[in-house]
Amino acid sequence: MADVGARAAREAAAQIWRNRARAELEAAARFTRLAGELAACDAVAPVVTMAREAAEDERRHAERCGGLVRELGGKPFELGAVPAPRGVTPGGLGPRERLLYEVVAMSCVTETLSAALLGELVARATDPLVRETMQSILRDEIDHARLGWAHLAAEHERGAMDVVGPSLPAMLAGTISEELFSSWAEHPAQEALSGLGALDRAERRRIFSETMSLVVFPGLRRFGVDTSRGERWLAERLP
């Protein structure tokens, strides 16, 4: 029975890493697009450079994730071009404001959360290759989060209005899967999965709540963003 459970965990982990490989390719395409838009909007040069480097990082992450899929016995992942998802931004914003909103969503929120989740997963990893892969990705995700904070700081210094606060609940909701708030049963091999790169729902909820409350919200407030709507949304969803 133990062997059956181990196989089930590795099969489930292979599918999770396969999904992540595609997500990394989408992120690469998105950072490529953002780098061009940042340059066109005369963003500060270091931020443009960071966005271009982030695109390369994400392509490398996809390769690492694909390698894990093979190692875990999953169907090989074909690294091909994927379209960059368009960021969902509030209506009524100009190009520069839409770009600021999307960079905050992508880097300040999503990449900051990703770094927090990966830090926990590295600590729990039981497979050496899984641990090595996540450590490599974690170092880059921290830099990708810094990209967003650097752009927000520069735009705040230029006198940008708060384009994030009014729509912060929608931004947070778009960052995570609705599954996070569900009551569905966990995977039968969830304990083994936590060592292969997949936290259970309760842990993901905890990390999401703590990261928003202790890192993201204070960071946003520092640059003039009203986080009250986001704080209320979080309290209602994760009381």
mmCIF file of C-alpha atoms in Angstrom:
data_model
loop_
_atom_site.group_PDB
_atom_site.id
_atom_site.type_symbol
_atom_site.label_atom_id
_atom_site.label_comp_id
_atom_site.label_asym_id
_atom_site.label_seq_id
_atom_site.Cartn_x
_atom_site.Cartn_y
_atom_site.Cartn_z
ATOM 1 C CA MET A 1 0.000 0.000 0.000
ATOM 2 C CA ALA A 2 2.885 2.354 0.733
ATOM 3 C CA ASP A 3 4.239 1.861 -2.795
ATOM 4 C CA VAL A 4 0.809 2.575 -4.264
ATOM 5 C CA GLY A 5 0.560 5.787 -2.234
ATOM 6 C CA ALA A 6 4.038 6.873 -3.288
ATOM 7 C CA ARG A 7 3.222 6.290 -6.958
ATOM 8 C CA ALA A 8 -0.028 8.226 -6.617
ATOM 9 C CA ALA A 9 1.843 11.134 -5.025
ATOM 10 C CA ARG A 10 4.464 11.202 -7.780
ATOM 11 C CA GLU A 11 1.794 11.047 -10.495
ATOM 12 C CA ALA A 12 -0.086 13.932 -8.892
ATOM 13 C CA ALA A 13 3.143 15.889 -8.397
ATOM 14 C CA ALA A 14 4.108 15.362 -12.047
ATOM 15 C CA GLN A 15 0.808 16.919 -13.147
ATOM 16 C CA ILE A 16 1.276 19.837 -10.751
ATOM 17 C CA TRP A 17 4.755 20.541 -12.108
ATOM 18 C CA ARG A 18 3.468 20.168 -15.659
ATOM 19 C CA ASN A 19 0.910 22.888 -14.951
ATOM 20 C CA ARG A 20 3.632 25.012 -13.415
ATOM 21 C CA ALA A 21 5.820 24.609 -16.485
ATOM 22 C CA ARG A 22 3.063 26.090 -18.623
ATOM 23 C CA ALA A 23 2.463 28.852 -16.067
ATOM 24 C CA GLU A 24 6.161 29.722 -16.213
ATOM 25 C CA LEU A 25 6.018 29.997 -20.002
ATOM 26 C CA GLU A 26 2.983 32.260 -19.730
ATOM 27 C CA ALA A 27 4.855 34.377 -17.187
ATOM 28 C CA ALA A 28 7.841 34.584 -19.549
ATOM 29 C CA ALA A 29 5.608 35.849 -22.342
ATOM 30 C CA ARG A 30 3.944 38.316 -20.003
ATOM 31 C CA PHE A 31 7.231 39.730 -18.713
ATOM 32 C CA THR A 32 8.424 40.080 -22.311
ATOM 33 C CA ARG A 33 5.323 42.129 -23.135
ATOM 34 C CA LEU A 34 5.633 44.170 -19.939
ATOM 35 C CA ALA A 35 9.284 44.947 -20.676
ATOM 36 C CA GLY A 36 8.274 46.470 -24.004
ATOM 37 C CA GLU A 37 5.425 48.426 -22.466
ATOM 38 C CA LEU A 38 7.620 49.663 -19.621
ATOM 39 C CA ALA A 39 10.196 50.913 -22.101
ATOM 40 C CA ALA A 40 7.479 52.607 -24.170
ATOM 41 C CA CYS A 41 6.120 54.338 -21.059
ATOM 42 C CA ASP A 42 9.576 55.621 -20.126
ATOM 43 C CA ALA A 43 9.825 53.529 -16.965
ATOM 44 C CA VAL A 44 13.130 53.806 -15.114
ATOM 45 C CA ALA A 45 15.858 51.850 -16.912
ATOM 46 C CA PRO A 46 16.608 49.334 -14.113
ATOM 47 C CA VAL A 47 12.958 48.223 -14.070
ATOM 48 C CA VAL A 48 12.935 47.639 -17.833
ATOM 49 C CA THR A 49 16.112 45.581 -17.501
ATOM 50 C CA MET A 50 14.639 43.588 -14.616
ATOM 51 C CA ALA A 51 11.539 42.790 -16.682
ATOM 52 C CA ARG A 52 13.641 41.504 -19.578
ATOM 53 C CA GLU A 53 15.722 39.401 -17.211
ATOM 54 C CA ALA A 54 12.551 38.081 -15.559
ATOM 55 C CA ALA A 55 11.319 36.810 -18.930
ATOM 56 C CA GLU A 56 14.530 34.821 -19.354
ATOM 57 C CA ASP A 57 14.279 33.533 -15.796
ATOM 58 C CA GLU A 58 10.738 32.275 -16.365
ATOM 59 C CA ARG A 59 11.745 30.401 -19.518
ATOM 60 C CA ARG A 60 14.503 28.738 -17.544
ATOM 61 C CA HIS A 61 12.012 27.879 -14.802
ATOM 62 C CA ALA A 62 9.785 26.189 -17.364
ATOM 63 C CA GLU A 63 12.701 24.003 -18.405
ATOM 64 C CA ARG A 64 13.414 23.094 -14.790
ATOM 65 C CA CYS A 65 9.752 22.284 -14.165
ATOM 66 C CA GLY A 66 9.674 20.155 -17.314
ATOM 67 C CA GLY A 67 12.697 18.265 -16.028
ATOM 68 C CA LEU A 68 10.861 17.534 -12.798
ATOM 69 C CA VAL A 69 7.871 16.235 -14.738
ATOM 70 C CA ARG A 70 10.135 13.689 -16.424
ATOM 71 C CA GLU A 71 11.869 12.817 -13.148
ATOM 72 C CA LEU A 72 8.516 12.168 -11.485
ATOM 73 C CA GLY A 73 7.447 9.889 -14.325
ATOM 74 C CA GLY A 74 5.013 12.228 -16.032
ATOM 75 C CA LYS A 75 4.438 12.798 -19.718
ATOM 76 C CA PRO A 76 7.252 14.993 -21.119
ATOM 77 C CA PHE A 77 6.369 18.667 -21.335
ATOM 78 C CA GLU A 78 6.972 20.302 -24.703
ATOM 79 C CA LEU A 79 8.488 23.749 -24.335
ATOM 80 C CA GLY A 80 6.739 25.813 -26.973
ATOM 81 C CA ALA A 81 5.597 29.371 -27.382
ATOM 82 C CA VAL A 82 2.500 30.379 -25.437
ATOM 83 C CA PRO A 83 0.573 33.639 -25.721
ATOM 84 C CA ALA A 84 1.044 36.194 -22.962
ATOM 85 C CA PRO A 85 -2.121 36.476 -20.874
ATOM 86 C CA ARG A 86 -3.502 39.983 -20.951
ATOM 87 C CA GLY A 87 -3.686 41.579 -17.573
ATOM 88 C CA VAL A 88 -7.188 42.348 -16.355
ATOM 89 C CA THR A 89 -7.200 46.016 -15.402
ATOM 90 C CA PRO A 90 -9.954 48.381 -14.266
ATOM 91 C CA GLY A 91 -11.675 50.512 -16.878
ATOM 92 C CA GLY A 92 -11.019 54.198 -17.257
ATOM 93 C CA LEU A 93 -7.242 54.052 -16.860
ATOM 94 C CA GLY A 94 -4.683 55.436 -19.269
ATOM 95 C CA PRO A 95 -1.846 53.280 -20.659
ATOM 96 C CA ARG A 96 0.615 54.259 -17.935
ATOM 97 C CA GLU A 97 -1.913 53.625 -15.150
ATOM 98 C CA ARG A 98 -2.963 50.264 -16.630
ATOM 99 C CA LEU A 99 0.674 49.250 -16.809
ATOM 100 C CA LEU A 100 1.276 50.225 -13.187
ATOM 101 C CA TYR A 101 -1.751 48.199 -12.096
ATOM 102 C CA GLU A 102 -0.588 45.134 -14.004
ATOM 103 C CA VAL A 103 2.999 45.329 -12.762
ATOM 104 C CA VAL A 104 1.777 45.591 -9.171
ATOM 105 C CA ALA A 105 -0.518 42.590 -9.689
ATOM 106 C CA MET A 106 2.175 40.521 -11.385
ATOM 107 C CA SER A 107 5.178 41.349 -9.245
ATOM 108 C CA CYS A 108 4.202 42.982 -5.955
ATOM 109 C CA VAL A 109 1.362 40.534 -5.321
ATOM 110 C CA THR A 110 1.823 37.337 -7.356
ATOM 111 C CA GLU A 111 5.619 37.073 -7.254
ATOM 112 C CA THR A 112 5.798 38.058 -3.585
ATOM 113 C CA LEU A 113 3.259 35.346 -2.776
ATOM 114 C CA SER A 114 5.117 32.841 -4.964
ATOM 115 C CA ALA A 115 8.344 33.500 -3.070
ATOM 116 C CA ALA A 116 6.588 32.943 0.258
ATOM 117 C CA LEU A 117 5.029 29.674 -0.908
ATOM 118 C CA LEU A 118 8.300 28.414 -2.361
ATOM 119 C CA GLY A 119 10.152 29.223 0.845
ATOM 120 C CA GLU A 120 7.772 26.959 2.756
ATOM 121 C CA LEU A 121 7.954 24.242 0.116
ATOM 122 C CA VAL A 122 11.754 24.226 0.127
ATOM 123 C CA ALA A 123 11.696 23.631 3.867
ATOM 124 C CA ARG A 124 9.367 20.639 3.424
ATOM 125 C CA ALA A 125 10.941 19.084 0.315
ATOM 126 C CA THR A 126 11.854 15.402 0.615
ATOM 127 C CA ASP A 127 13.108 14.901 -2.949
ATOM 128 C CA PRO A 128 16.580 16.394 -3.649
ATOM 129 C CA LEU A 129 15.787 17.436 -7.228
ATOM 130 C CA VAL A 130 12.500 19.024 -6.173
ATOM 131 C CA ARG A 131 14.316 20.971 -3.451
ATOM 132 C CA GLU A 132 17.082 22.104 -5.802
ATOM 133 C CA THR A 133 14.584 23.194 -8.445
ATOM 134 C CA MET A 134 12.494 25.195 -5.998
ATOM 135 C CA GLN A 135 15.544 26.856 -4.467
ATOM 136 C CA SER A 136 16.661 27.962 -7.919
ATOM 137 C CA ILE A 137 13.227 29.363 -8.764
ATOM 138 C CA LEU A 138 12.866 31.020 -5.356
ATOM 139 C CA ARG A 139 15.965 33.169 -5.842
ATOM 140 C CA ASP A 140 14.538 34.550 -9.074
ATOM 141 C CA GLU A 141 11.013 35.073 -7.734
ATOM 142 C CA ILE A 142 12.384 37.370 -5.058
ATOM 143 C CA ASP A 143 13.972 39.504 -7.785
ATOM 144 C CA HIS A 144 10.735 39.489 -9.782
ATOM 145 C CA ALA A 145 8.874 40.825 -6.752
ATOM 146 C CA ARG A 146 11.493 43.558 -6.369
ATOM 147 C CA LEU A 147 10.781 44.618 -9.945
ATOM 148 C CA GLY A 148 7.224 45.506 -9.002
ATOM 149 C CA TRP A 149 8.157 47.356 -5.846
ATOM 150 C CA ALA A 150 10.821 49.333 -7.726
ATOM 151 C CA HIS A 151 8.331 50.368 -10.411
ATOM 152 C CA LEU A 152 5.685 51.296 -7.854
ATOM 153 C CA ALA A 153 8.226 53.376 -5.940
ATOM 154 C CA ALA A 154 9.351 55.203 -9.083
ATOM 155 C CA GLU A 155 5.792 55.925 -10.203
ATOM 156 C CA HIS A 156 4.831 57.092 -6.719
ATOM 157 C CA GLU A 157 7.774 59.506 -6.772
ATOM 158 C CA ARG A 158 6.518 60.789 -10.133
ATOM 159 C CA GLY A 159 3.165 61.557 -8.546
ATOM 160 C CA ALA A 160 1.087 58.627 -9.845
ATOM 161 C CA MET A 161 -2.412 58.354 -8.438
ATOM 162 C CA ASP A 162 -3.592 55.291 -6.520
ATOM 163 C CA VAL A 163 -4.838 53.002 -9.298
ATOM 164 C CA VAL A 164 -4.608 49.851 -7.149
ATOM 165 C CA GLY A 165 -6.582 50.491 -3.964
ATOM 166 C CA PRO A 166 -10.092 50.752 -5.443
ATOM 167 C CA SER A 167 -9.707 47.427 -7.277
ATOM 168 C CA LEU A 168 -7.446 45.599 -4.828
ATOM 169 C CA PRO A 169 -10.039 42.872 -4.038
ATOM 170 C CA ALA A 170 -10.281 41.986 -7.734
ATOM 171 C CA MET A 171 -6.498 41.945 -7.990
ATOM 172 C CA LEU A 172 -6.204 39.574 -5.029
ATOM 173 C CA ALA A 173 -8.955 37.317 -6.327
ATOM 174 C CA GLY A 174 -7.216 37.108 -9.685
ATOM 175 C CA THR A 175 -3.978 36.063 -8.009
ATOM 176 C CA ILE A 176 -5.266 32.836 -6.493
ATOM 177 C CA SER A 177 -7.440 29.909 -7.429
ATOM 178 C CA GLU A 178 -11.008 29.819 -6.142
ATOM 179 C CA GLU A 179 -10.103 26.303 -4.958
ATOM 180 C CA LEU A 180 -8.262 27.961 -2.067
ATOM 181 C CA PHE A 181 -11.606 28.817 -0.486
ATOM 182 C CA SER A 182 -13.327 25.513 -1.226
ATOM 183 C CA SER A 183 -14.083 22.647 1.148
ATOM 184 C CA TRP A 184 -13.168 19.893 -1.310
ATOM 185 C CA ALA A 185 -11.305 16.910 0.077
ATOM 186 C CA GLU A 186 -7.521 16.999 -0.236
ATOM 187 C CA HIS A 187 -5.647 14.546 -2.447
ATOM 188 C CA PRO A 188 -5.339 11.152 -0.671
ATOM 189 C CA ALA A 189 -1.552 11.399 -0.913
ATOM 190 C CA GLN A 190 -1.373 15.014 0.252
ATOM 191 C CA GLU A 191 1.161 14.315 3.002
ATOM 192 C CA ALA A 192 3.614 12.865 0.487
ATOM 193 C CA LEU A 193 2.782 15.630 -1.988
ATOM 194 C CA SER A 194 3.952 18.274 0.474
ATOM 195 C CA GLY A 195 7.465 16.887 0.058
ATOM 196 C CA LEU A 196 7.185 17.012 -3.737
ATOM 197 C CA GLY A 197 6.161 20.639 -4.099
ATOM 198 C CA ALA A 198 2.459 20.927 -3.214
ATOM 199 C CA LEU A 199 1.141 22.376 0.037
ATOM 200 C CA ASP A 200 -2.269 21.496 1.399
ATOM 201 C CA ARG A 201 -5.067 24.055 1.243
ATOM 202 C CA ALA A 202 -4.856 25.094 4.894
ATOM 203 C CA GLU A 203 -1.162 25.934 4.572
ATOM 204 C CA ARG A 204 -1.709 27.859 1.342
ATOM 205 C CA ARG A 205 -4.484 29.849 2.992
ATOM 206 C CA ARG A 206 -2.225 30.650 5.936
ATOM 207 C CA ILE A 207 0.669 31.754 3.752
ATOM 208 C CA PHE A 208 -1.588 33.813 1.494
ATOM 209 C CA SER A 209 -3.147 35.604 4.464
ATOM 210 C CA GLU A 210 0.172 36.232 6.206
ATOM 211 C CA THR A 211 1.930 37.399 3.048
ATOM 212 C CA MET A 212 -0.809 39.868 2.196
ATOM 213 C CA SER A 213 -1.167 41.162 5.749
ATOM 214 C CA LEU A 214 2.503 41.329 6.721
ATOM 215 C CA VAL A 215 4.258 42.069 3.424
ATOM 216 C CA VAL A 216 2.039 43.180 0.552
ATOM 217 C CA PHE A 217 -0.425 45.501 2.295
ATOM 218 C CA PRO A 218 2.271 47.365 4.292
ATOM 219 C CA GLY A 219 4.383 47.677 1.141
ATOM 220 C CA LEU A 220 1.496 49.091 -0.859
ATOM 221 C CA ARG A 221 0.581 51.573 1.885
ATOM 222 C CA ARG A 222 4.160 52.838 1.880
ATOM 223 C CA PHE A 223 3.609 54.058 -1.674
ATOM 224 C CA GLY A 224 0.239 55.672 -1.164
ATOM 225 C CA VAL A 225 -2.094 52.744 -1.905
ATOM 226 C CA ASP A 226 -5.273 52.547 0.160
ATOM 227 C CA THR A 227 -5.405 48.862 1.166
ATOM 228 C CA SER A 228 -8.610 49.045 3.235
ATOM 229 C CA ARG A 229 -10.752 47.360 0.575
ATOM 230 C CA GLY A 230 -8.227 44.555 0.179
ATOM 231 C CA GLU A 231 -8.002 44.075 3.926
ATOM 232 C CA ARG A 232 -11.786 43.803 4.233
ATOM 233 C CA TRP A 233 -11.917 41.337 1.329
ATOM 234 C CA LEU A 234 -9.251 39.160 2.956
ATOM 235 C CA ALA A 235 -11.000 39.245 6.344
ATOM 236 C CA GLU A 236 -14.279 38.165 4.731
ATOM 237 C CA ARG A 237 -12.733 35.343 2.708
ATOM 238 C CA LEU A 238 -10.356 34.087 5.404
ATOM 239 C CA PRO A 239 -11.865 35.125 8.735
#
